Amino acid sequence: MIERSLVIVKPDGVERALVGEILKRFENAGLKIIGIKMVWIDKKFAETHYAAHKSKPFFKELVEFITEGPVVAFAVEGVHAVDNSRRLVGDTSPHEAAPGTIRGDFAHISMAYASKKGLGGKNVVHASGSKKEADEEIKLWFKKDELHSYTTVHEKHVF
Ligand code: UDP
Ligand code: MG
């Protein structure tokens, strides 16, 4: 099943110069980058992206964190792209994310600690949580003509 998913290198990931490392992991896994941009989103856009979390106690900190610097958003396409992206990213709280995942390898602060300090959970990266979320997020972040269709040299071997 070919799906699309949205990935965001969050401000902590951009500031720690992890963009290349993160892109590489998606490319290595056979997920095709079909759109990519650097954006410094404003509060309103962040609140739309994280609308599902509006009632959560960490919402304000989350919006502050995601708007504190530029992010790199990219859309990927591939077999089970949603689940496979989540597996590359790892569990939400860095202390639960397995080694080998992006969060397990590069993030350190647990969500519980971040909440106690009134900080947004700095976990380096976002990936859509479901197919529905992916479709909505890609529509929010990318115009139709910013997404591209092409064949990679690897596709013949991946499929
Ligand atoms: N978050 C937070 N505190 C929490 C839970 C989540 O600051 O207790 C932040 C964290 O940056 C997380 C984002 O809110 O990535 C969205 O939460 P979600 O549960 O959707 O996790 P994700 O889908 O990113 O793994
Ligand atoms: Mg989520």
PDB file of C-alpha atoms and ligand atoms in Angstrom:
ATOM      1  CA  MET A   1       0.000   0.000   0.000  1.00  0.00           C
ATOM      2  CA  ILE A   2       1.600   3.275  -1.114  1.00  0.00           C
ATOM      3  CA  GLU A   3       0.985   6.065   1.393  1.00  0.00           C
ATOM      4  CA  ARG A   4       2.237   9.552   2.107  1.00  0.00           C
ATOM      5  CA  SER A   5       3.290  10.963   5.454  1.00  0.00           C
ATOM      6  CA  LEU A   6       4.479  14.306   6.801  1.00  0.00           C
ATOM      7  CA  VAL A   7       7.744  14.601   8.699  1.00  0.00           C
ATOM      8  CA  ILE A   8       9.011  17.740  10.442  1.00  0.00           C
ATOM      9  CA  VAL A   9      12.484  18.348  11.786  1.00  0.00           C
ATOM     10  CA  LYS A  10      11.542  20.471  14.800  1.00  0.00           C
ATOM     11  CA  PRO A  11      13.477  23.616  15.839  1.00  0.00           C
ATOM     12  CA  ASP A  12      15.741  21.619  18.198  1.00  0.00           C
ATOM     13  CA  GLY A  13      16.657  19.265  15.317  1.00  0.00           C
ATOM     14  CA  VAL A  14      17.400  22.149  12.931  1.00  0.00           C
ATOM     15  CA  GLU A  15      19.476  24.009  15.546  1.00  0.00           C
ATOM     16  CA  ARG A  16      21.421  20.832  16.341  1.00  0.00           C
ATOM     17  CA  ALA A  17      22.220  20.394  12.616  1.00  0.00           C
ATOM     18  CA  LEU A  18      20.383  17.067  12.380  1.00  0.00           C
ATOM     19  CA  VAL A  19      18.509  17.776   9.127  1.00  0.00           C
ATOM     20  CA  GLY A  20      20.853  15.760   6.900  1.00  0.00           C
ATOM     21  CA  GLU A  21      21.012  12.842   9.339  1.00  0.00           C
ATOM     22  CA  ILE A  22      17.221  12.676   9.565  1.00  0.00           C
ATOM     23  CA  LEU A  23      16.649  12.946   5.809  1.00  0.00           C
ATOM     24  CA  LYS A  24      19.209  10.186   5.274  1.00  0.00           C
ATOM     25  CA  ARG A  25      17.327   7.794   7.525  1.00  0.00           C
ATOM     26  CA  PHE A  26      14.125   8.228   5.502  1.00  0.00           C
ATOM     27  CA  GLU A  27      15.965   7.887   2.194  1.00  0.00           C
ATOM     28  CA  ASN A  28      17.797   4.790   3.436  1.00  0.00           C
ATOM     29  CA  ALA A  29      14.486   3.214   4.442  1.00  0.00           C
ATOM     30  CA  GLY A  30      13.173   3.591   0.885  1.00  0.00           C
ATOM     31  CA  LEU A  31      10.806   6.444   1.673  1.00  0.00           C
ATOM     32  CA  LYS A  32      10.816   8.895  -1.226  1.00  0.00           C
ATOM     33  CA  ILE A  33      10.973  12.620  -0.467  1.00  0.00           C
ATOM     34  CA  ILE A  34       8.291  14.217  -2.641  1.00  0.00           C
ATOM     35  CA  GLY A  35       8.298  17.736  -1.156  1.00  0.00           C
ATOM     36  CA  ILE A  36      10.513  19.688   1.227  1.00  0.00           C
ATOM     37  CA  LYS A  37      10.739  23.184   2.698  1.00  0.00           C
ATOM     38  CA  MET A  38      12.179  25.244   5.554  1.00  0.00           C
ATOM     39  CA  VAL A  39       9.563  27.377   7.308  1.00  0.00           C
ATOM     40  CA  TRP A  40       9.393  29.426  10.480  1.00  0.00           C
ATOM     41  CA  ILE A  41       5.742  28.858  11.349  1.00  0.00           C
ATOM     42  CA  ASP A  42       3.709  31.351  13.371  1.00  0.00           C
ATOM     43  CA  LYS A  43       1.497  30.685  16.405  1.00  0.00           C
ATOM     44  CA  LYS A  44      -1.698  30.423  14.359  1.00  0.00           C
ATOM     45  CA  PHE A  45      -0.234  27.828  11.978  1.00  0.00           C
ATOM     46  CA  ALA A  46       1.198  25.838  14.900  1.00  0.00           C
ATOM     47  CA  GLU A  47      -2.198  25.819  16.626  1.00  0.00           C
ATOM     48  CA  THR A  48      -3.789  24.486  13.432  1.00  0.00           C
ATOM     49  CA  HIS A  49      -1.146  21.780  13.001  1.00  0.00           C
ATOM     50  CA  TYR A  50      -1.524  20.664  16.633  1.00  0.00           C
ATOM     51  CA  ALA A  51      -5.293  21.336  16.888  1.00  0.00           C
ATOM     52  CA  ALA A  52      -5.921  17.794  18.172  1.00  0.00           C
ATOM     53  CA  HIS A  53      -3.888  18.673  21.279  1.00  0.00           C
ATOM     54  CA  LYS A  54      -5.700  21.937  22.038  1.00  0.00           C
ATOM     55  CA  SER A  55      -7.100  20.744  25.362  1.00  0.00           C
ATOM     56  CA  LYS A  56      -3.851  19.133  26.592  1.00  0.00           C
ATOM     57  CA  PRO A  57      -1.943  20.715  29.491  1.00  0.00           C
ATOM     58  CA  PHE A  58       1.222  20.925  27.355  1.00  0.00           C
ATOM     59  CA  PHE A  59      -0.422  22.724  24.406  1.00  0.00           C
ATOM     60  CA  LYS A  60       0.905  26.226  25.143  1.00  0.00           C
ATOM     61  CA  GLU A  61       4.492  24.991  25.632  1.00  0.00           C
ATOM     62  CA  LEU A  62       4.227  22.826  22.524  1.00  0.00           C
ATOM     63  CA  VAL A  63       3.195  25.829  20.394  1.00  0.00           C
ATOM     64  CA  GLU A  64       6.004  27.927  21.903  1.00  0.00           C
ATOM     65  CA  PHE A  65       8.543  25.190  21.178  1.00  0.00           C
ATOM     66  CA  ILE A  66       7.523  24.508  17.576  1.00  0.00           C
ATOM     67  CA  THR A  67       7.598  28.259  16.766  1.00  0.00           C
ATOM     68  CA  GLU A  68      10.934  29.062  18.464  1.00  0.00           C
ATOM     69  CA  GLY A  69      12.922  28.603  15.242  1.00  0.00           C
ATOM     70  CA  PRO A  70      12.633  27.376  11.670  1.00  0.00           C
ATOM     71  CA  VAL A  71      11.610  23.789  10.935  1.00  0.00           C
ATOM     72  CA  VAL A  72      12.207  21.578   7.905  1.00  0.00           C
ATOM     73  CA  ALA A  73       9.030  19.876   6.725  1.00  0.00           C
ATOM     74  CA  PHE A  74       9.079  17.097   4.171  1.00  0.00           C
ATOM     75  CA  ALA A  75       6.518  14.769   2.696  1.00  0.00           C
ATOM     76  CA  VAL A  76       7.486  11.164   2.063  1.00  0.00           C
ATOM     77  CA  GLU A  77       5.881   8.515  -0.095  1.00  0.00           C
ATOM     78  CA  GLY A  78       6.300   4.767   0.087  1.00  0.00           C
ATOM     79  CA  VAL A  79       4.957   1.408   1.199  1.00  0.00           C
ATOM     80  CA  HIS A  80       3.240   1.816   4.608  1.00  0.00           C
ATOM     81  CA  ALA A  81       4.786   5.292   4.767  1.00  0.00           C
ATOM     82  CA  VAL A  82       2.829   6.287   7.900  1.00  0.00           C
ATOM     83  CA  ASP A  83       3.807   3.298  10.061  1.00  0.00           C
ATOM     84  CA  ASN A  84       7.313   3.104   8.665  1.00  0.00           C
ATOM     85  CA  SER A  85       7.924   6.789   9.400  1.00  0.00           C
ATOM     86  CA  ARG A  86       6.687   6.359  12.963  1.00  0.00           C
ATOM     87  CA  ARG A  87       9.014   3.378  13.409  1.00  0.00           C
ATOM     88  CA  LEU A  88      11.989   5.445  12.233  1.00  0.00           C
ATOM     89  CA  VAL A  89      11.001   8.295  14.569  1.00  0.00           C
ATOM     90  CA  GLY A  90      10.375   6.195  17.723  1.00  0.00           C
ATOM     91  CA  ASP A  91       8.160   6.687  20.773  1.00  0.00           C
ATOM     92  CA  THR A  92       7.008  10.180  21.698  1.00  0.00           C
ATOM     93  CA  SER A  93       8.956  10.432  24.949  1.00  0.00           C
ATOM     94  CA  PRO A  94      12.710  10.199  24.256  1.00  0.00           C
ATOM     95  CA  HIS A  95      13.353   8.052  27.328  1.00  0.00           C
ATOM     96  CA  GLU A  96      10.996   5.408  25.900  1.00  0.00           C
ATOM     97  CA  ALA A  97      12.197   5.656  22.296  1.00  0.00           C
ATOM     98  CA  ALA A  98      14.341   2.664  21.336  1.00  0.00           C
ATOM     99  CA  PRO A  99      17.992   3.096  20.395  1.00  0.00           C
ATOM    100  CA  GLY A 100      18.243   3.178  16.610  1.00  0.00           C
ATOM    101  CA  THR A 101      15.199   5.408  16.286  1.00  0.00           C
ATOM    102  CA  ILE A 102      15.696   9.134  15.654  1.00  0.00           C
ATOM    103  CA  ARG A 103      14.283  10.114  19.026  1.00  0.00           C
ATOM    104  CA  GLY A 104      16.087   7.252  20.799  1.00  0.00           C
ATOM    105  CA  ASP A 105      19.414   8.303  19.308  1.00  0.00           C
ATOM    106  CA  PHE A 106      19.170  12.092  19.464  1.00  0.00           C
ATOM    107  CA  ALA A 107      16.550  13.242  21.995  1.00  0.00           C
ATOM    108  CA  HIS A 108      17.081  13.119  25.729  1.00  0.00           C
ATOM    109  CA  ILE A 109      14.454  14.967  27.722  1.00  0.00           C
ATOM    110  CA  SER A 110      11.444  12.894  28.820  1.00  0.00           C
ATOM    111  CA  MET A 111       7.971  14.363  28.319  1.00  0.00           C
ATOM    112  CA  ALA A 112       7.364  14.169  32.080  1.00  0.00           C
ATOM    113  CA  TYR A 113      10.471  16.268  32.787  1.00  0.00           C
ATOM    114  CA  ALA A 114       9.548  18.767  30.061  1.00  0.00           C
ATOM    115  CA  SER A 115       6.034  19.135  31.501  1.00  0.00           C
ATOM    116  CA  LYS A 116       7.406  19.660  35.022  1.00  0.00           C
ATOM    117  CA  LYS A 117       9.612  22.448  33.711  1.00  0.00           C
ATOM    118  CA  GLY A 118       6.787  23.957  31.628  1.00  0.00           C
ATOM    119  CA  LEU A 119       8.687  23.233  28.399  1.00  0.00           C
ATOM    120  CA  GLY A 120       7.510  21.669  25.144  1.00  0.00           C
ATOM    121  CA  GLY A 121       8.828  18.145  24.664  1.00  0.00           C
ATOM    122  CA  LYS A 122      11.970  18.586  22.563  1.00  0.00           C
ATOM    123  CA  ASN A 123      11.929  15.344  20.655  1.00  0.00           C
ATOM    124  CA  VAL A 124      13.626  16.493  17.422  1.00  0.00           C
ATOM    125  CA  VAL A 125      11.086  15.280  14.916  1.00  0.00           C
ATOM    126  CA  HIS A 126       7.390  14.905  14.060  1.00  0.00           C
ATOM    127  CA  ALA A 127       5.756  12.233  11.929  1.00  0.00           C
ATOM    128  CA  SER A 128       2.039  11.933  11.180  1.00  0.00           C
ATOM    129  CA  GLY A 129       0.257   9.558  13.551  1.00  0.00           C
ATOM    130  CA  SER A 130      -2.250   8.038  11.124  1.00  0.00           C
ATOM    131  CA  LYS A 131      -3.178   7.981   7.448  1.00  0.00           C
ATOM    132  CA  LYS A 132      -5.934  10.554   8.105  1.00  0.00           C
ATOM    133  CA  GLU A 133      -3.544  12.826  10.021  1.00  0.00           C
ATOM    134  CA  ALA A 134      -0.975  12.470   7.214  1.00  0.00           C
ATOM    135  CA  ASP A 135      -3.460  13.515   4.521  1.00  0.00           C
ATOM    136  CA  GLU A 136      -4.606  16.539   6.559  1.00  0.00           C
ATOM    137  CA  GLU A 137      -1.062  17.585   7.471  1.00  0.00           C
ATOM    138  CA  ILE A 138       0.316  17.299   3.930  1.00  0.00           C
ATOM    139  CA  LYS A 139      -2.573  19.463   2.729  1.00  0.00           C
ATOM    140  CA  LEU A 140      -1.831  22.027   5.447  1.00  0.00           C
ATOM    141  CA  TRP A 141       1.923  22.206   4.816  1.00  0.00           C
ATOM    142  CA  PHE A 142       2.185  21.805   1.031  1.00  0.00           C
ATOM    143  CA  LYS A 143       0.436  23.217  -2.014  1.00  0.00           C
ATOM    144  CA  LYS A 144      -0.312  20.677  -4.729  1.00  0.00           C
ATOM    145  CA  ASP A 145       2.444  22.011  -7.011  1.00  0.00           C
ATOM    146  CA  GLU A 146       5.025  21.676  -4.222  1.00  0.00           C
ATOM    147  CA  LEU A 147       4.667  17.878  -4.272  1.00  0.00           C
ATOM    148  CA  HIS A 148       6.428  15.939  -7.009  1.00  0.00           C
ATOM    149  CA  SER A 149       6.058  12.632  -8.743  1.00  0.00           C
ATOM    150  CA  TYR A 150       9.222  10.898  -9.970  1.00  0.00           C
ATOM    151  CA  THR A 151      10.881   7.509  -9.939  1.00  0.00           C
ATOM    152  CA  THR A 152      13.979   6.853  -7.831  1.00  0.00           C
ATOM    153  CA  VAL A 153      16.674   4.494  -9.059  1.00  0.00           C
ATOM    154  CA  HIS A 154      16.040   2.379  -5.963  1.00  0.00           C
ATOM    155  CA  GLU A 155      12.363   1.728  -6.550  1.00  0.00           C
ATOM    156  CA  LYS A 156      12.932  -1.285  -8.770  1.00  0.00           C
ATOM    157  CA  HIS A 157      14.812  -2.979  -5.885  1.00  0.00           C
ATOM    158  CA  VAL A 158      12.589  -1.789  -3.040  1.00  0.00           C
ATOM    159  CA  PHE A 159       9.438  -3.199  -4.625  1.00  0.00           C
TER     160      PHE A 159
HETATM  161  N1  UDP B   1       4.346  16.704  23.935  1.00  0.00           N
HETATM  162  C1  UDP B   1       4.709  17.376  25.085  1.00  0.00           C
HETATM  163  N2  UDP B   1       4.356  16.829  26.293  1.00  0.00           N
HETATM  164  C2  UDP B   1       3.660  15.667  26.396  1.00  0.00           C
HETATM  165  C3  UDP B   1       3.290  14.994  25.219  1.00  0.00           C
HETATM  166  C4  UDP B   1       3.655  15.543  24.007  1.00  0.00           C
HETATM  167  O1  UDP B   1       5.343  18.425  25.029  1.00  0.00           O
HETATM  168  O2  UDP B   1       3.371  15.234  27.533  1.00  0.00           O
HETATM  169  C5  UDP B   1       4.726  17.272  22.621  1.00  0.00           C
HETATM  170  C6  UDP B   1       5.855  16.493  21.939  1.00  0.00           C
HETATM  171  O3  UDP B   1       6.706  17.430  21.275  1.00  0.00           O
HETATM  172  C7  UDP B   1       5.092  15.621  20.962  1.00  0.00           C
HETATM  173  C8  UDP B   1       3.951  16.555  20.552  1.00  0.00           C
HETATM  174  O4  UDP B   1       3.601  17.227  21.753  1.00  0.00           O
HETATM  175  O5  UDP B   1       5.896  15.207  19.882  1.00  0.00           O
HETATM  176  C9  UDP B   1       2.721  15.879  19.967  1.00  0.00           C
HETATM  177  O6  UDP B   1       2.291  14.863  20.846  1.00  0.00           O
HETATM  178  P1  UDP B   1       1.826  13.438  20.308  1.00  0.00           P
HETATM  179  O7  UDP B   1       1.201  12.706  21.450  1.00  0.00           O
HETATM  180  O8  UDP B   1       1.017  13.614  19.052  1.00  0.00           O
HETATM  181  O9  UDP B   1       3.219  12.720  19.984  1.00  0.00           O
HETATM  182  P2  UDP B   1       3.918  12.351  18.585  1.00  0.00           P
HETATM  183  O10 UDP B   1       2.825  12.010  17.601  1.00  0.00           O
HETATM  184  O11 UDP B   1       4.733  13.553  18.182  1.00  0.00           O
HETATM  185  O12 UDP B   1       4.795  11.156  18.901  1.00  0.00           O
HETATM  186 MG    MG B   2       1.089  12.943  17.098  1.00  0.00          MG
END
